Coordinates of C-alpha atoms in Angstrom, one line a residue:
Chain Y
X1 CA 263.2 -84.4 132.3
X2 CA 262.7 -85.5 128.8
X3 CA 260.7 -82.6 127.6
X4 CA 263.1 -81.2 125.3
X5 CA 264.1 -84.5 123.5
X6 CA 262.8 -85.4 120.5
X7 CA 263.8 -88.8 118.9
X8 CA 262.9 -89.8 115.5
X9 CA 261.8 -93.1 114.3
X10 CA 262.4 -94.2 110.8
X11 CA 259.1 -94.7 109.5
X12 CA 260.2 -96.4 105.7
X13 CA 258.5 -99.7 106.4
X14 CA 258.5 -102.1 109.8
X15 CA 257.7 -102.1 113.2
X16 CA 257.9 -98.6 114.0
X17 CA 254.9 -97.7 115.1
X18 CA 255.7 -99.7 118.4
X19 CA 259.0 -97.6 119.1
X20 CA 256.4 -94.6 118.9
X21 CA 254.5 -95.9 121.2
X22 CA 257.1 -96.8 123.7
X23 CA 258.7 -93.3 123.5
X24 CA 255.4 -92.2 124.0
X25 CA 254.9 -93.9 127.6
X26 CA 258.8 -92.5 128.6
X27 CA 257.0 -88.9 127.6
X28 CA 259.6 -88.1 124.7
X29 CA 258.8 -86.4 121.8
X30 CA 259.2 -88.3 118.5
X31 CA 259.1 -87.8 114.9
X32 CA 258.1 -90.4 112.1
X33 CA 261.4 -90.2 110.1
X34 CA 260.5 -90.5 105.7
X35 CA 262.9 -88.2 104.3
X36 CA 265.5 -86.0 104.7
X37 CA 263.8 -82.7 106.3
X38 CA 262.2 -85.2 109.2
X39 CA 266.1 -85.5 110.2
X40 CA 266.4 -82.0 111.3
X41 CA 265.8 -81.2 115.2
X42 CA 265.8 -84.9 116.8
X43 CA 268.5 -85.6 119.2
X44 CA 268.7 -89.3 118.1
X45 CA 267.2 -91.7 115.3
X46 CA 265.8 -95.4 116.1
X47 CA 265.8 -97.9 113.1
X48 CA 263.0 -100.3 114.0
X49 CA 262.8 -104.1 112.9
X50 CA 261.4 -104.7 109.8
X51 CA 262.7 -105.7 106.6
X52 CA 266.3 -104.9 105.7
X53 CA 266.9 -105.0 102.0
X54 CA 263.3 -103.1 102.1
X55 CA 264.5 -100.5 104.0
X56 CA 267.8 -100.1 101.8
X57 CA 265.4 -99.7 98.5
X58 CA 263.6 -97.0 100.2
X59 CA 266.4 -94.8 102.0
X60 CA 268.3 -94.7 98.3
X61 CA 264.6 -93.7 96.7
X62 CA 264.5 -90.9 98.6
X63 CA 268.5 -90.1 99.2
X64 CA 267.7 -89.9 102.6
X65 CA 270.4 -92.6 102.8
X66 CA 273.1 -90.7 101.8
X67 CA 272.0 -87.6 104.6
X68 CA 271.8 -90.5 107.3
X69 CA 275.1 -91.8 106.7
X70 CA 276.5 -88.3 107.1
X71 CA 275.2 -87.7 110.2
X72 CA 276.0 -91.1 111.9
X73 CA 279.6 -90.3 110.7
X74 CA 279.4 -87.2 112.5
X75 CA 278.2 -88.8 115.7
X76 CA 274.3 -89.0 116.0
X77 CA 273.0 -91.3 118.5
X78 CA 271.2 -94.3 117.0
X79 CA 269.7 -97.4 118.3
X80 CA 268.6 -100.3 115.8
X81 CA 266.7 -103.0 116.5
X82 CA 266.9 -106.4 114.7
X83 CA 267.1 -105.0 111.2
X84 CA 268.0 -101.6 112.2
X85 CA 271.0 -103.6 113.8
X86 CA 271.8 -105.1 110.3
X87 CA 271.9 -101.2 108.8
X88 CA 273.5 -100.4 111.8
X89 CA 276.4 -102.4 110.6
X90 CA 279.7 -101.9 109.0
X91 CA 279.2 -105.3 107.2
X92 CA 276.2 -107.5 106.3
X93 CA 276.6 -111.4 105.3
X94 CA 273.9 -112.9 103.7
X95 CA 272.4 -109.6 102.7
X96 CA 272.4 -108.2 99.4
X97 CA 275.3 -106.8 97.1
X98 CA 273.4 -103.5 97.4
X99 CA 272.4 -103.1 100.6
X100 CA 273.3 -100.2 102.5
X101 CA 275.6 -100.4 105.4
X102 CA 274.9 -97.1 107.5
X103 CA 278.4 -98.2 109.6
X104 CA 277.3 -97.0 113.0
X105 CA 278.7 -99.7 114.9
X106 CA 281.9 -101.5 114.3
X107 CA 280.2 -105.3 114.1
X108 CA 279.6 -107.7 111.5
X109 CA 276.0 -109.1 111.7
X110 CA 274.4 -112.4 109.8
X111 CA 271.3 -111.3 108.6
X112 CA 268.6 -114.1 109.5
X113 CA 271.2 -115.6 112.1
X114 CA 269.2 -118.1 113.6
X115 CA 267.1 -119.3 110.7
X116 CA 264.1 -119.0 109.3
X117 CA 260.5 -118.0 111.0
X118 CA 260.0 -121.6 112.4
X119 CA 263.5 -120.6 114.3
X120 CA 262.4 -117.2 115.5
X121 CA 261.9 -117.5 119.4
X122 CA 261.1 -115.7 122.6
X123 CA 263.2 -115.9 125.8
X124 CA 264.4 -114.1 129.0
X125 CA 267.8 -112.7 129.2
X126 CA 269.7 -111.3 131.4
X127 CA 270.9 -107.5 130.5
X128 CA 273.3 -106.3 132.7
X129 CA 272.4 -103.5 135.4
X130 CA 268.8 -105.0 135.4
X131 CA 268.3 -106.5 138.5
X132 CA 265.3 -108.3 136.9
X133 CA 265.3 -110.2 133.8
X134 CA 264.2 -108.7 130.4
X135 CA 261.8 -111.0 128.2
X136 CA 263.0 -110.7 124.3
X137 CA 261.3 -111.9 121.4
X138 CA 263.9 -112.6 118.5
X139 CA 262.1 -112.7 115.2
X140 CA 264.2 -113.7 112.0
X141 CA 267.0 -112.4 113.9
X142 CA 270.6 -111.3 113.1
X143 CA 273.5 -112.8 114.8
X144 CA 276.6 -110.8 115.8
X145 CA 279.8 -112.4 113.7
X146 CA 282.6 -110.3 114.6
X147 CA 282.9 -106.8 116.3
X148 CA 285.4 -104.4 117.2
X149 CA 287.6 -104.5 120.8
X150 CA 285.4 -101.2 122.0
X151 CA 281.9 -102.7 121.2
X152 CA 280.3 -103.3 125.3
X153 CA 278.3 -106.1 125.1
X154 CA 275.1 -105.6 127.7
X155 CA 273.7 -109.0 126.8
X156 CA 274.1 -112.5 125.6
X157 CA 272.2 -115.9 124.3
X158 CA 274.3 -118.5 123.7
X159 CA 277.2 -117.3 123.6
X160 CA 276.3 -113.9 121.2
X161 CA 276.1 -110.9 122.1
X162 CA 272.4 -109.8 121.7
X163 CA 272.5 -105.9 123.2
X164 CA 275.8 -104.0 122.1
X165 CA 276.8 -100.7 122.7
X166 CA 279.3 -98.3 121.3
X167 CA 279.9 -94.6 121.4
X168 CA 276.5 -92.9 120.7
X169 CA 275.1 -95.9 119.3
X170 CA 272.8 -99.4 120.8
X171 CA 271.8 -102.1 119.2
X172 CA 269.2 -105.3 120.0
X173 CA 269.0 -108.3 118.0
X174 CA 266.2 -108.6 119.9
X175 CA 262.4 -106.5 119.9
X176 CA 262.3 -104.4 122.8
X177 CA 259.4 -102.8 121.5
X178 CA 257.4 -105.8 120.9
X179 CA 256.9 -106.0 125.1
X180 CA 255.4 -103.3 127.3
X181 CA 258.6 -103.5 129.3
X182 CA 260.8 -99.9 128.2
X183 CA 263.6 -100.7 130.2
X184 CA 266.0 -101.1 126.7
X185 CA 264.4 -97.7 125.3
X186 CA 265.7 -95.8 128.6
X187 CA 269.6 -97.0 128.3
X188 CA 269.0 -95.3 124.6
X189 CA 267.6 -92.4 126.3
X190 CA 270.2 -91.8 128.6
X191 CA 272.8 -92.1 125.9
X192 CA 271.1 -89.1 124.5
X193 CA 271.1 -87.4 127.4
X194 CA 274.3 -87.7 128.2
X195 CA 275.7 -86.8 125.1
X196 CA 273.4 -83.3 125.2
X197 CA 275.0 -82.7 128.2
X198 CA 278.3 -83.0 127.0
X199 CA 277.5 -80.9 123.9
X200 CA 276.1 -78.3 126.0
X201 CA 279.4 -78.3 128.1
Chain O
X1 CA 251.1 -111.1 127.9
X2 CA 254.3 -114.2 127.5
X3 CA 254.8 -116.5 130.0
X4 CA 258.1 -115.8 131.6
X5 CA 261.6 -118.4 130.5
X6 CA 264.7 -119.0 130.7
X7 CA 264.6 -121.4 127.7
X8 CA 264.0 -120.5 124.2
X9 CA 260.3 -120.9 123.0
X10 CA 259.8 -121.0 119.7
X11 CA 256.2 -121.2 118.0
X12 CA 253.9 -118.8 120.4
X13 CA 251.8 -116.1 119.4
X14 CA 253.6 -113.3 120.3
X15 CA 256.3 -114.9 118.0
X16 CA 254.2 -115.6 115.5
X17 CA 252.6 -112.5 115.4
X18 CA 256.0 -110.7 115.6
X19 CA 257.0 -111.7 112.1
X20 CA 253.5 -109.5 110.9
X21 CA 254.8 -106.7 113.0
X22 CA 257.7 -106.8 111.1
X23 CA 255.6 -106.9 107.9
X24 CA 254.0 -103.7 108.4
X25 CA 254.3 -100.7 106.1
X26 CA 255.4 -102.8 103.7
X27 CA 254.0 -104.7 100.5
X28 CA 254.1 -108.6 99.8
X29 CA 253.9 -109.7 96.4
X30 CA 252.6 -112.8 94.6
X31 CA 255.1 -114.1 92.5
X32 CA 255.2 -117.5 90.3
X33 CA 259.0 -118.4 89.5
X34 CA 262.0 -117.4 91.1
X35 CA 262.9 -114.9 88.7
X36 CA 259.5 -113.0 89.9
X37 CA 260.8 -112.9 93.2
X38 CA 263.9 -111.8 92.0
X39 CA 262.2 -109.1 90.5
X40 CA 260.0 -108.3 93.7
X41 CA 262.9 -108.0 96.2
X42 CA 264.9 -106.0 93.8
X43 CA 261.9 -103.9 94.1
X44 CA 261.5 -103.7 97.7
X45 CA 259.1 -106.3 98.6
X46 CA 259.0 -107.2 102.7
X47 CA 257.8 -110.8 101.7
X48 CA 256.6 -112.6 98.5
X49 CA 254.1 -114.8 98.5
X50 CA 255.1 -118.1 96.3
X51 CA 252.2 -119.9 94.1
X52 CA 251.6 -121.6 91.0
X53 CA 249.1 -119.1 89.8
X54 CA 248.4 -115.8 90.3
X55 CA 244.6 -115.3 91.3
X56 CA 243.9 -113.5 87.8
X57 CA 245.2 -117.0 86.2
X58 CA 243.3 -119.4 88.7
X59 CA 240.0 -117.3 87.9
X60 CA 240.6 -117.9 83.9
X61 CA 241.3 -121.5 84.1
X62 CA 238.8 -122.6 86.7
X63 CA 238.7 -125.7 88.1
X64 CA 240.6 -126.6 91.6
X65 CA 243.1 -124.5 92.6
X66 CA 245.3 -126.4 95.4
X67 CA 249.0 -125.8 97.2
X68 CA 251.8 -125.6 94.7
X69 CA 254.1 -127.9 93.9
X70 CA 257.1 -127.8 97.2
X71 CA 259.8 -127.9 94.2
X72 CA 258.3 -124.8 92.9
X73 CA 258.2 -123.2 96.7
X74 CA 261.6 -124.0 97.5
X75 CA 263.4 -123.1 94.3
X76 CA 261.6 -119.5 95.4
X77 CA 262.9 -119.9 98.8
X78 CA 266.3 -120.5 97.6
X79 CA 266.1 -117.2 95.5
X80 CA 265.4 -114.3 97.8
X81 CA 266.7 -113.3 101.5
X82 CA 263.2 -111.5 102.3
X83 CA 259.9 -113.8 104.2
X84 CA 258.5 -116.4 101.5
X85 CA 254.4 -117.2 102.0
X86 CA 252.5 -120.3 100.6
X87 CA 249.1 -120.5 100.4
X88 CA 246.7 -123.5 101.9
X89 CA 242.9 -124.4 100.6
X90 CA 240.8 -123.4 103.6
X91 CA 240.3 -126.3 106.2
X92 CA 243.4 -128.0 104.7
X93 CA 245.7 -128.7 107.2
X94 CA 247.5 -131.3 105.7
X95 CA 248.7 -128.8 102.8
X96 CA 249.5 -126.4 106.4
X97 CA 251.7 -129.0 107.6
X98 CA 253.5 -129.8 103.8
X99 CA 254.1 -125.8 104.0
X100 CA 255.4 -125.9 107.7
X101 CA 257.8 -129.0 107.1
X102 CA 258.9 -126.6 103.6
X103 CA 259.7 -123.8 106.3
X104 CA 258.0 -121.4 104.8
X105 CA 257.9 -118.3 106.8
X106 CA 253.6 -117.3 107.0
X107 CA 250.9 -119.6 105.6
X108 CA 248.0 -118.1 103.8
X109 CA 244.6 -119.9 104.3
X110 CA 243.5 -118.4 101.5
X111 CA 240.0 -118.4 99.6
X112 CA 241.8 -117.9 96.3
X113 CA 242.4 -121.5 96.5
X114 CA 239.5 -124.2 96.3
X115 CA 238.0 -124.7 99.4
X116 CA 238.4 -128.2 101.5
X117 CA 236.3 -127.8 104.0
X118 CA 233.1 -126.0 104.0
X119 CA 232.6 -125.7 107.9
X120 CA 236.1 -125.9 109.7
X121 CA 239.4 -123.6 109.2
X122 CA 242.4 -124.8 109.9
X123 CA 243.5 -124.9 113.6
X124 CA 246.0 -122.3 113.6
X125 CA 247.2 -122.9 117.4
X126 CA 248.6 -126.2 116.2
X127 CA 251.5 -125.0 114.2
X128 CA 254.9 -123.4 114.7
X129 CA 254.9 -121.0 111.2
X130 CA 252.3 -118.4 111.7
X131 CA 248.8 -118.3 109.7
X132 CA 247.1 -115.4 107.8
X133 CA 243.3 -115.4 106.8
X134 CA 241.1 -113.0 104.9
X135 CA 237.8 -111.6 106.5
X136 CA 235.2 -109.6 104.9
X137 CA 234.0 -108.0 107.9
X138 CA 234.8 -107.9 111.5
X139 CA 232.7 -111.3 113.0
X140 CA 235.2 -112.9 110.5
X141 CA 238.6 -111.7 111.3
X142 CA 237.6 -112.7 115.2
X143 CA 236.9 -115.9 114.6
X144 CA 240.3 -116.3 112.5
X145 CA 241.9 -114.7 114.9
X146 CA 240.4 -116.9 117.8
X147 CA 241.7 -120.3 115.9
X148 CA 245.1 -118.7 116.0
X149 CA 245.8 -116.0 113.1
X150 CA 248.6 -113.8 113.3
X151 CA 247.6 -111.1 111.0
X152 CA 244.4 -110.5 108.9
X153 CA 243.9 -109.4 105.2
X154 CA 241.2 -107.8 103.8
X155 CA 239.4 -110.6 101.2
X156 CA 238.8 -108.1 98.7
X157 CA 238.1 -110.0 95.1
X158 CA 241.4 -111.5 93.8
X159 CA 242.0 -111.6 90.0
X160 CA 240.1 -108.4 89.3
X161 CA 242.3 -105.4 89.7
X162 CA 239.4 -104.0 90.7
X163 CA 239.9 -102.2 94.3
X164 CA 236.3 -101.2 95.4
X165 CA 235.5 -105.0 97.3
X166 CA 239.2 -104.6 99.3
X167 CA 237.7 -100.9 100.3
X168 CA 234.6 -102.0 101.0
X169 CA 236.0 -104.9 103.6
X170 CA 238.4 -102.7 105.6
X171 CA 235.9 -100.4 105.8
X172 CA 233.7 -102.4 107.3
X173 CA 236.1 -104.0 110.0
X174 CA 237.8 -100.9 110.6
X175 CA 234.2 -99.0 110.7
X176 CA 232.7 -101.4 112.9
X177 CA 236.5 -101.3 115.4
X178 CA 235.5 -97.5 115.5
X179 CA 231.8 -98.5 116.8
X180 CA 232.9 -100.7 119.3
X181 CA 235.6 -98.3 120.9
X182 CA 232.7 -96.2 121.7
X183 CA 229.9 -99.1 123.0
X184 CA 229.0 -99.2 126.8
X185 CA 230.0 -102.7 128.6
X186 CA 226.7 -103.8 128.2
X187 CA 226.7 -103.2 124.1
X188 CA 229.5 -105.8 123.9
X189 CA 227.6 -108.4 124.7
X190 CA 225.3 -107.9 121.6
X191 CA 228.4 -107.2 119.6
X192 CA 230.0 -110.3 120.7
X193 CA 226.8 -112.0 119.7
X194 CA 226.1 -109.9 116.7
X195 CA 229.4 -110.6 114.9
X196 CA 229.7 -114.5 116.4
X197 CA 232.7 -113.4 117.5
X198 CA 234.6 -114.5 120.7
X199 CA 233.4 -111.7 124.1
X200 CA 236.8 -111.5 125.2
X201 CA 238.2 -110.0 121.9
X202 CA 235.0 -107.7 121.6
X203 CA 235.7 -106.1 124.9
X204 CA 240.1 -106.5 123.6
X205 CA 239.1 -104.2 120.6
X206 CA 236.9 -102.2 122.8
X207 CA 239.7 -101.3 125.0
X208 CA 242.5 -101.0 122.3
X209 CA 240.4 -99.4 119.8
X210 CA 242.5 -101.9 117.2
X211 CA 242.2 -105.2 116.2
X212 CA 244.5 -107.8 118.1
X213 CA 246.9 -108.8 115.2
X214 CA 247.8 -106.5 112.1
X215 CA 245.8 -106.1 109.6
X216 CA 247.1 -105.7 105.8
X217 CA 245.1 -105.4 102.9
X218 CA 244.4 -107.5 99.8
X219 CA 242.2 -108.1 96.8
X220 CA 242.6 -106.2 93.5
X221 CA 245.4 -104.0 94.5
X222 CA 246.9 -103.3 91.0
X223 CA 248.5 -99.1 91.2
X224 CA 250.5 -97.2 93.2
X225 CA 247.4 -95.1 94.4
X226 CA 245.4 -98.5 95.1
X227 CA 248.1 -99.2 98.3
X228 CA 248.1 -95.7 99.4
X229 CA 244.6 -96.0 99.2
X230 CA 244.6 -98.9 100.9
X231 CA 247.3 -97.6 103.8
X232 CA 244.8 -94.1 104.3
X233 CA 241.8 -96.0 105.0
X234 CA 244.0 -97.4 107.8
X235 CA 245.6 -100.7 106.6
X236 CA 248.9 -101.8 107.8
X237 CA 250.4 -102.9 104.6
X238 CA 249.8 -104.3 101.0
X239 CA 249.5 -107.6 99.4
X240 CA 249.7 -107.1 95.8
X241 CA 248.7 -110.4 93.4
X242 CA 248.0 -110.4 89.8
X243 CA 248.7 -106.8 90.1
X244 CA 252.5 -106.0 89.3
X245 CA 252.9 -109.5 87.2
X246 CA 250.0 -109.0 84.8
X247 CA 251.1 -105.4 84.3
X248 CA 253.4 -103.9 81.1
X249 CA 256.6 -103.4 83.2
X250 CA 256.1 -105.2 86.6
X251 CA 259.8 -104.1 87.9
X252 CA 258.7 -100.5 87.8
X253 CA 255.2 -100.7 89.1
X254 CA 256.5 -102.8 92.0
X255 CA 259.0 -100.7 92.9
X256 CA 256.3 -97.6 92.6
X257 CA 253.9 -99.5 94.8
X258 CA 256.6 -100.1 97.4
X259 CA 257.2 -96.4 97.2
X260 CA 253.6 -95.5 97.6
X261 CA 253.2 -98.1 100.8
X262 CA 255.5 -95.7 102.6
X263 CA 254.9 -92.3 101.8
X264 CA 251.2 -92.9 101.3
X265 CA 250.1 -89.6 103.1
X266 CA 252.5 -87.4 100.5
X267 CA 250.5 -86.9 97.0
X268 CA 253.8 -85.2 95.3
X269 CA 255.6 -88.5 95.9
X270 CA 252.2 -90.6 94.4
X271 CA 252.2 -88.5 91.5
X272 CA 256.2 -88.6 91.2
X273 CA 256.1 -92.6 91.5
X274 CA 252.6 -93.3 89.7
X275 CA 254.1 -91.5 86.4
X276 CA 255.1 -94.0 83.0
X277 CA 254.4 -97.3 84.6
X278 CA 252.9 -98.7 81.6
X279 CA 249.4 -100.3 81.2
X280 CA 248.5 -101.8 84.5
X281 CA 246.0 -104.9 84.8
X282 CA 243.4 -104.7 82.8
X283 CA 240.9 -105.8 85.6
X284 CA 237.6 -106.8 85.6
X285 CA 234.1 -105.4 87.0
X286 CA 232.4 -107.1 90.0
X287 CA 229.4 -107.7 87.3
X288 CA 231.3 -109.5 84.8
X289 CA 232.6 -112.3 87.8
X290 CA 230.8 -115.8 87.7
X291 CA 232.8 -116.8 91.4
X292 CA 233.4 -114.2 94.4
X293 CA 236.4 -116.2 95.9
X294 CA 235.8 -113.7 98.6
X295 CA 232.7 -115.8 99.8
X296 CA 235.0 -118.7 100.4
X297 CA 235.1 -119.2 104.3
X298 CA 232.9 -119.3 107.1

């Protein structure tokens, strides 16, 4: 079923090598994402965790940056997890002047939300349409500030949303790659596959 | 792998050794005021690493080299967004606990500093901020691991600029990885025994084929073809000391460095990025060295 789908992974510095290996056990292909030629033929991107303002350096270095934006404004499926959620952004508090905000997802997100490391925690949560729980680890996480009427919140600690979804694109504050469980990864894959299908029509 | 809760846990391995996930592919610089740091995340650094001295400046002076000063670690908190480190004399765990109760985000029991105990680490399992340790070899980075490190750095020989110990380490763990993904059940056992290392994270490695935690390296990094080096041989990421601060123009080299951490595998980017950074360290040979910091810990 997923033979055709090929999902990229941006590869610039983080925790991407654990997204690869997830998509590897749901039998996608993927593609370590550096610069702007690795964007051609994948059907969606995944911005791992990692570190933000790092990141941001690195996609203006290479001016993929500028190619990304395009094609998240044109409607490419993207999922971001913890710091991919902060790129994922239309805003950024507590970031840097110069960070870049890829504006996938109308929310606001808090970069290092919750604190410090000594802060960073791990927890079940309930994610709706799992009948079981789903055990997140929330590193230096973001927090959700404000978001946009159309944004479906899927999950919530506390009171904040923690797994939002909008359009083509998902977002954890959360590592869903950090556990073996890929139940997260396969909400992003069917996004994909449902907007090929509608494409094709 | 975690123990399943409904309440928030904070402090456990897997969180702990989530923050070095995070770390990976990235480089973490040493830096000594907060306009370093500055400097360093302007550059792209994933964490900085906040001490008094930089190892080049410890090995000049001599005598003991001990925590810095928590004024000097929180005004470098306060002046960057990105992970801060801090560095504790091996066996020290009171300095561990100053550098928890600071909130530093990852403490370094590091051999750059003076030793404090000469038979005991720290016990890693105790405390809420995660710990990284250096190892020489592969026996070593077990038995950190098995008092509770979250990530492992090569030793290599701080202060030198000189690369070839750093090489020489991850070769050896990653070398001696490789021979244990291919032992029979039974070799483990002499492994286990071989490298006084715990069984059960022999026969972990022999099933992974990795090492349990991440391992970055360190030790007389000091160009943007030492990390890429570094990343080839199959490190994880990059700690850079004396090398970008004891360089002509330490903005540009660490910003090249960064560069060359991530796109290690391309040679027209290391060439493109490597060009008109200025003298680098001047570094020092392994002969001329009167104190191998990187025989600190046991």
């Amino acid at each position: 079923m997923n033979a055709q789908t090929t999902i990229g992974v941006l590869a610039l510095q983080g925790a991407f090598d654990a997204h690869v290996q997830h998509l590897n056990a749901l039998g996608v292909d993927v593609r370590l994402v550096k610069t702007d030629a690795d964007l051609d033929e994948i059907d969606g991107l995944i911005i791992p965790g990692g570190e933000s303002t790092t990141m941001s350096n690195l996609l203006v270095a290479s001016g993929l940056g500028k190619t990304l934006s395009k094609k998240i404004d044109d409607g490419f499926p993207v999922f971001g997890t913890c710091a991919g959620m902060i790129m994922m952004a239309n805003s950024i508090i507590d970031g840097r002047p110069d960070q870049i905000v890829l504006n996938a997802m109308d929310i606001q997100v808090r970069r290092n939300g919750y604190g410090r490391q000594n802060d960073s925690f791990e927890q079940d949560i309930n994610i709706e349409s799992f009948d079981v729980p789903f055990h997140a680890l929330f590193i230096r996480a973001p927090i959700i500030e404000k978001m946009a009427n159309d944004v479906e919140v899927l999950s919530t600690v506390n009171g904040h949303p923690v797994l939002v979804r909008q359009g083509k694109a998902l977002a954890s504050s959360f590592h869903p790659e950090l556990v073996s469980d890929l139940r997260v990864h396969e909400i992003f894959l069917s996004m994909i596959h449902d907007s090929l299908t509608t494409s094709k029509r | 792998m975690s123990s399943s809760s409904n309440t928030a846990q904070v402090g456990s391995f897997p969180v702990k050794r989530g923050l070095a996930e995070m770390l990976k592919g990235g480089v973490i610089m040493d830096v000594v005021t907060p306009e370093q740091a500055k400097i360093a995340e302007d550059a792209g650094a994933c964490a900085v690493m906040a001490l008094e001295r930089v190892p080049a400046d410890i090995r000049r002076d001599g005598g003991v080299a001990r925590m810095s000063d928590p004024d000097m670690i929180e005004g470098i908190k306060a002046a960057v967004t990105i992970p801060v480190m801090a560095k504790a004399r091996i066996g020290h765990f009171v300095e561990a606990q100053i550098l928890q109760a600071l909130g530093v985000d990852f403490i370094d029991e590091s051999e750059v500093l003076t030793p404090a105990d000469e038979a005991h680490h720290i016990d890693k399992y105790k405390f809420t901020t995660p710990f990284v340790c250096g190892a020489t070899n592969l026996g070593e980075a077990l038995r950190r691991i098995s008092e509770g490190a979250a990530l492992i750095r090569s030793k290599g020989e701080a202060g030198t600029g000189n690369v070839v110990e750093a090489v020489r380490h991850l070769r050896s763990i990653l070398g001696d990885i490789k021979k244990i993904g291919s032992a029979d059940s039974a070799e483990l056992f002499e492994w286990a025994k071989r490298l006084q290392a715990p069984l059960s994270l022999v026969q972990e490695i022999a099933e992974t084929g990795k090492l349990p935690v991440p391992l970055f390296c360190a030790g007389g990094l000091a160009t943007p073809a030492d990390a890429a080096l570094a990343m080839q041989l199959g490190a994880e990421s990059v700690f850079v000391g004396s090398g970008i601060f004891k360089s002509d123009n330490p903005a540009a080299r660490a910003k090249a460095i960064v560069e060359a951490t991530t796109h290690y595998m391309d040679a027209k980017i290391l060439a493109k990025v490597s060009a008109g950074l200025g003298a680098p360290m001047t570094g020092i040979g392994m002969d001329e060295i009167n104190q191998r910091y990187a025989e600190r810990g046991w």
